[in-house]
Amino acid sequence: MIRSEAEYQVAVQRVGDEAQRLKQQQAKLKELDLSKEEIKRAMDPLRSFHEQLAEEVSSYERLKRGEFDEIQNFEGLGRLLVAVRISQGVSQRELADRLSVHESQVSRDERNEYRGITVERVNRILEALQVELLSHVTSVGGNGGR
């Protein structure tokens, strides 16, 4: 997951570089007079890496536009906190300042997707980002939760 504008810029550059590398590699393989199937087999891992990197860039761009995935039973809460920060254009350093912690703490927490975070800490982060998290409860059992 891309967590900062600097990481995003590096990833965008890498996507461009990888696209160029894919073209060059495919041309080299064609020069070796390999079959289409052999070329495909050789290129698939490179394409897969390129597609994964492009998806990370696309995902970051969606977050910057404020497009979030829903979470269920708090699975993904850490990713949501990162997403909210990104969508607001708040850097890790700015969030750290708002929370009165060192930037490395925010970086470490986000890298670990806030695993084991307390409800109190979630509230502090939400307040620092000036957002409100709303939820609803849905019974998954057939007896209405009785």
PDB file of C-alpha atoms in Angstrom:
ATOM      1  CA  MET A   1       0.000   0.000   0.000  1.00  0.00           C
ATOM      2  CA  ILE A   2       1.320   3.438  -0.932  1.00  0.00           C
ATOM      3  CA  ARG A   3       1.154   5.681   2.143  1.00  0.00           C
ATOM      4  CA  SER A   4       2.718   8.973   1.104  1.00  0.00           C
ATOM      5  CA  GLU A   5       3.008  11.335  -1.835  1.00  0.00           C
ATOM      6  CA  ALA A   6       6.723  10.549  -2.069  1.00  0.00           C
ATOM      7  CA  GLU A   7       5.996   6.811  -2.316  1.00  0.00           C
ATOM      8  CA  TYR A   8       3.323   7.594  -4.909  1.00  0.00           C
ATOM      9  CA  GLN A   9       5.735   9.589  -7.074  1.00  0.00           C
ATOM     10  CA  VAL A  10       8.314   6.786  -6.939  1.00  0.00           C
ATOM     11  CA  ALA A  11       5.641   4.221  -7.836  1.00  0.00           C
ATOM     12  CA  VAL A  12       4.395   6.277 -10.789  1.00  0.00           C
ATOM     13  CA  GLN A  13       7.971   6.499 -12.086  1.00  0.00           C
ATOM     14  CA  ARG A  14       8.439   2.751 -11.609  1.00  0.00           C
ATOM     15  CA  VAL A  15       5.225   1.985 -13.506  1.00  0.00           C
ATOM     16  CA  GLY A  16       6.558   3.982 -16.453  1.00  0.00           C
ATOM     17  CA  ASP A  17       9.978   2.361 -16.211  1.00  0.00           C
ATOM     18  CA  GLU A  18       8.462  -1.119 -15.971  1.00  0.00           C
ATOM     19  CA  ALA A  19       6.245  -0.493 -19.007  1.00  0.00           C
ATOM     20  CA  GLN A  20       9.329   0.420 -21.003  1.00  0.00           C
ATOM     21  CA  ARG A  21      11.189  -2.602 -19.646  1.00  0.00           C
ATOM     22  CA  LEU A  22       8.296  -4.871 -20.655  1.00  0.00           C
ATOM     23  CA  LYS A  23       8.442  -3.608 -24.238  1.00  0.00           C
ATOM     24  CA  GLN A  24      12.215  -4.076 -24.400  1.00  0.00           C
ATOM     25  CA  GLN A  25      12.068  -7.569 -22.935  1.00  0.00           C
ATOM     26  CA  GLN A  26       9.320  -8.645 -25.327  1.00  0.00           C
ATOM     27  CA  ALA A  27      11.333  -7.332 -28.284  1.00  0.00           C
ATOM     28  CA  LYS A  28      14.418  -9.271 -27.118  1.00  0.00           C
ATOM     29  CA  LEU A  29      12.403 -12.462 -26.759  1.00  0.00           C
ATOM     30  CA  LYS A  30      10.951 -12.039 -30.268  1.00  0.00           C
ATOM     31  CA  GLU A  31      14.483 -11.636 -31.625  1.00  0.00           C
ATOM     32  CA  LEU A  32      15.295 -15.048 -30.137  1.00  0.00           C
ATOM     33  CA  ASP A  33      12.586 -16.486 -32.407  1.00  0.00           C
ATOM     34  CA  LEU A  34      10.616 -17.936 -29.483  1.00  0.00           C
ATOM     35  CA  SER A  35       7.049 -19.101 -29.900  1.00  0.00           C
ATOM     36  CA  LYS A  36       4.187 -16.904 -28.685  1.00  0.00           C
ATOM     37  CA  GLU A  37       3.596 -19.338 -25.828  1.00  0.00           C
ATOM     38  CA  GLU A  38       7.255 -19.221 -24.751  1.00  0.00           C
ATOM     39  CA  ILE A  39       7.227 -15.427 -24.860  1.00  0.00           C
ATOM     40  CA  LYS A  40       4.011 -15.331 -22.853  1.00  0.00           C
ATOM     41  CA  ARG A  41       5.441 -17.695 -20.233  1.00  0.00           C
ATOM     42  CA  ALA A  42       8.574 -15.556 -19.920  1.00  0.00           C
ATOM     43  CA  MET A  43       6.633 -12.276 -19.804  1.00  0.00           C
ATOM     44  CA  ASP A  44       3.842 -13.268 -17.384  1.00  0.00           C
ATOM     45  CA  PRO A  45       5.821 -12.678 -14.152  1.00  0.00           C
ATOM     46  CA  LEU A  46       6.975  -9.264 -15.399  1.00  0.00           C
ATOM     47  CA  ARG A  47       3.430  -8.305 -16.427  1.00  0.00           C
ATOM     48  CA  SER A  48       2.098  -9.480 -13.087  1.00  0.00           C
ATOM     49  CA  PHE A  49       4.539  -7.263 -11.188  1.00  0.00           C
ATOM     50  CA  HIS A  50       3.737  -4.314 -13.453  1.00  0.00           C
ATOM     51  CA  GLU A  51      -0.018  -4.798 -12.993  1.00  0.00           C
ATOM     52  CA  GLN A  52       0.348  -5.031  -9.209  1.00  0.00           C
ATOM     53  CA  LEU A  53       2.346  -1.808  -9.097  1.00  0.00           C
ATOM     54  CA  ALA A  54      -0.140  -0.052 -11.398  1.00  0.00           C
ATOM     55  CA  GLU A  55      -2.994  -1.194  -9.122  1.00  0.00           C
ATOM     56  CA  GLU A  56      -1.229   0.273  -6.075  1.00  0.00           C
ATOM     57  CA  VAL A  57      -0.917   3.595  -7.912  1.00  0.00           C
ATOM     58  CA  SER A  58      -4.562   3.451  -8.924  1.00  0.00           C
ATOM     59  CA  SER A  59      -5.605   2.587  -5.370  1.00  0.00           C
ATOM     60  CA  TYR A  60      -3.677   5.569  -3.966  1.00  0.00           C
ATOM     61  CA  GLU A  61      -5.312   7.839  -6.531  1.00  0.00           C
ATOM     62  CA  ARG A  62      -8.756   6.573  -5.462  1.00  0.00           C
ATOM     63  CA  LEU A  63      -7.876   7.253  -1.822  1.00  0.00           C
ATOM     64  CA  LYS A  64      -6.807  10.792  -2.697  1.00  0.00           C
ATOM     65  CA  ARG A  65     -10.268  11.283  -4.224  1.00  0.00           C
ATOM     66  CA  GLY A  66     -11.862  10.039  -0.994  1.00  0.00           C
ATOM     67  CA  GLU A  67     -13.063   6.705  -2.386  1.00  0.00           C
ATOM     68  CA  PHE A  68     -12.858   4.144   0.437  1.00  0.00           C
ATOM     69  CA  ASP A  69     -13.776   0.501   0.748  1.00  0.00           C
ATOM     70  CA  GLU A  70     -16.260  -0.428   3.437  1.00  0.00           C
ATOM     71  CA  ILE A  71     -14.987  -2.284   6.468  1.00  0.00           C
ATOM     72  CA  GLN A  72     -16.717  -5.141   8.217  1.00  0.00           C
ATOM     73  CA  ASN A  73     -16.332  -5.965  11.919  1.00  0.00           C
ATOM     74  CA  PHE A  74     -13.392  -3.548  12.046  1.00  0.00           C
ATOM     75  CA  GLU A  75     -11.378  -5.629   9.576  1.00  0.00           C
ATOM     76  CA  GLY A  76      -9.500  -3.059   7.551  1.00  0.00           C
ATOM     77  CA  LEU A  77      -9.852  -0.271  10.139  1.00  0.00           C
ATOM     78  CA  GLY A  78      -6.118   0.461   9.951  1.00  0.00           C
ATOM     79  CA  ARG A  79      -6.225   0.750   6.163  1.00  0.00           C
ATOM     80  CA  LEU A  80      -9.258   3.023   6.512  1.00  0.00           C
ATOM     81  CA  LEU A  81      -7.370   5.338   8.879  1.00  0.00           C
ATOM     82  CA  VAL A  82      -4.506   5.563   6.383  1.00  0.00           C
ATOM     83  CA  ALA A  83      -6.990   6.144   3.558  1.00  0.00           C
ATOM     84  CA  VAL A  84      -8.705   9.001   5.398  1.00  0.00           C
ATOM     85  CA  ARG A  85      -5.353  10.692   6.049  1.00  0.00           C
ATOM     86  CA  ILE A  86      -4.375  10.360   2.393  1.00  0.00           C
ATOM     87  CA  SER A  87      -7.749  11.599   1.127  1.00  0.00           C
ATOM     88  CA  GLN A  88      -7.384  14.743   3.209  1.00  0.00           C
ATOM     89  CA  GLY A  89      -3.897  15.409   1.897  1.00  0.00           C
ATOM     90  CA  VAL A  90      -2.462  15.162   5.410  1.00  0.00           C
ATOM     91  CA  SER A  91       1.128  13.927   5.539  1.00  0.00           C
ATOM     92  CA  GLN A  92       2.380  11.489   8.139  1.00  0.00           C
ATOM     93  CA  ARG A  93       4.370  14.348   9.658  1.00  0.00           C
ATOM     94  CA  GLU A  94       1.261  16.542   9.937  1.00  0.00           C
ATOM     95  CA  LEU A  95      -0.692  13.748  11.595  1.00  0.00           C
ATOM     96  CA  ALA A  96       2.178  13.109  13.984  1.00  0.00           C
ATOM     97  CA  ASP A  97       2.208  16.799  14.924  1.00  0.00           C
ATOM     98  CA  ARG A  98      -1.544  16.754  15.538  1.00  0.00           C
ATOM     99  CA  LEU A  99      -1.165  13.667  17.744  1.00  0.00           C
ATOM    100  CA  SER A 100       1.963  15.016  19.500  1.00  0.00           C
ATOM    101  CA  VAL A 101       3.994  11.952  18.525  1.00  0.00           C
ATOM    102  CA  HIS A 102       7.089  11.472  16.389  1.00  0.00           C
ATOM    103  CA  GLU A 103       6.586  11.004  12.641  1.00  0.00           C
ATOM    104  CA  SER A 104       8.333   7.631  12.832  1.00  0.00           C
ATOM    105  CA  GLN A 105       5.546   6.421  15.150  1.00  0.00           C
ATOM    106  CA  VAL A 106       2.863   7.255  12.567  1.00  0.00           C
ATOM    107  CA  SER A 107       4.960   5.675   9.815  1.00  0.00           C
ATOM    108  CA  ARG A 108       5.452   2.490  11.852  1.00  0.00           C
ATOM    109  CA  ASP A 109       1.763   2.340  12.824  1.00  0.00           C
ATOM    110  CA  GLU A 110       0.641   2.757   9.218  1.00  0.00           C
ATOM    111  CA  ARG A 111       3.146   0.215   7.939  1.00  0.00           C
ATOM    112  CA  ASN A 112       1.596  -2.246  10.427  1.00  0.00           C
ATOM    113  CA  GLU A 113      -1.905  -1.041   9.466  1.00  0.00           C
ATOM    114  CA  TYR A 114      -2.541  -0.057  13.102  1.00  0.00           C
ATOM    115  CA  ARG A 115      -2.724  -3.686  14.255  1.00  0.00           C
ATOM    116  CA  GLY A 116      -3.792  -3.934  17.887  1.00  0.00           C
ATOM    117  CA  ILE A 117      -4.853  -0.293  18.066  1.00  0.00           C
ATOM    118  CA  THR A 118      -7.085   0.677  20.985  1.00  0.00           C
ATOM    119  CA  VAL A 119     -10.479   2.333  20.562  1.00  0.00           C
ATOM    120  CA  GLU A 120      -9.140   5.355  22.452  1.00  0.00           C
ATOM    121  CA  ARG A 121      -6.289   5.695  19.981  1.00  0.00           C
ATOM    122  CA  VAL A 122      -8.653   5.331  17.000  1.00  0.00           C
ATOM    123  CA  ASN A 123     -10.699   8.186  18.458  1.00  0.00           C
ATOM    124  CA  ARG A 124      -7.583  10.374  18.837  1.00  0.00           C
ATOM    125  CA  ILE A 125      -6.652   9.780  15.196  1.00  0.00           C
ATOM    126  CA  LEU A 126     -10.186  10.438  13.967  1.00  0.00           C
ATOM    127  CA  GLU A 127     -10.291  13.664  16.003  1.00  0.00           C
ATOM    128  CA  ALA A 128      -6.886  14.714  14.658  1.00  0.00           C
ATOM    129  CA  LEU A 129      -8.202  14.167  11.131  1.00  0.00           C
ATOM    130  CA  GLN A 130     -11.485  15.879  12.037  1.00  0.00           C
ATOM    131  CA  VAL A 131     -13.635  13.022  10.792  1.00  0.00           C
ATOM    132  CA  GLU A 132     -16.453  11.024  12.287  1.00  0.00           C
ATOM    133  CA  LEU A 133     -16.722   7.284  11.821  1.00  0.00           C
ATOM    134  CA  LEU A 134     -20.308   6.043  11.602  1.00  0.00           C
ATOM    135  CA  SER A 135     -21.360   2.408  11.801  1.00  0.00           C
ATOM    136  CA  HIS A 136     -24.440   0.284  11.689  1.00  0.00           C
ATOM    137  CA  VAL A 137     -25.119  -3.152  13.130  1.00  0.00           C
ATOM    138  CA  THR A 138     -26.659  -5.927  11.095  1.00  0.00           C
ATOM    139  CA  SER A 139     -27.641  -9.266  12.539  1.00  0.00           C
ATOM    140  CA  VAL A 140     -26.082 -12.165  10.641  1.00  0.00           C
ATOM    141  CA  GLY A 141     -28.019 -14.838  12.519  1.00  0.00           C
ATOM    142  CA  GLY A 142     -31.548 -15.971  11.713  1.00  0.00           C
ATOM    143  CA  ASN A 143     -32.946 -15.173  15.167  1.00  0.00           C
ATOM    144  CA  GLY A 144     -32.312 -11.437  15.256  1.00  0.00           C
ATOM    145  CA  GLY A 145     -29.378 -11.826  17.634  1.00  0.00           C
ATOM    146  CA  ARG A 146     -31.340 -13.586  20.434  1.00  0.00           C
TER     147      ARG A 146
END
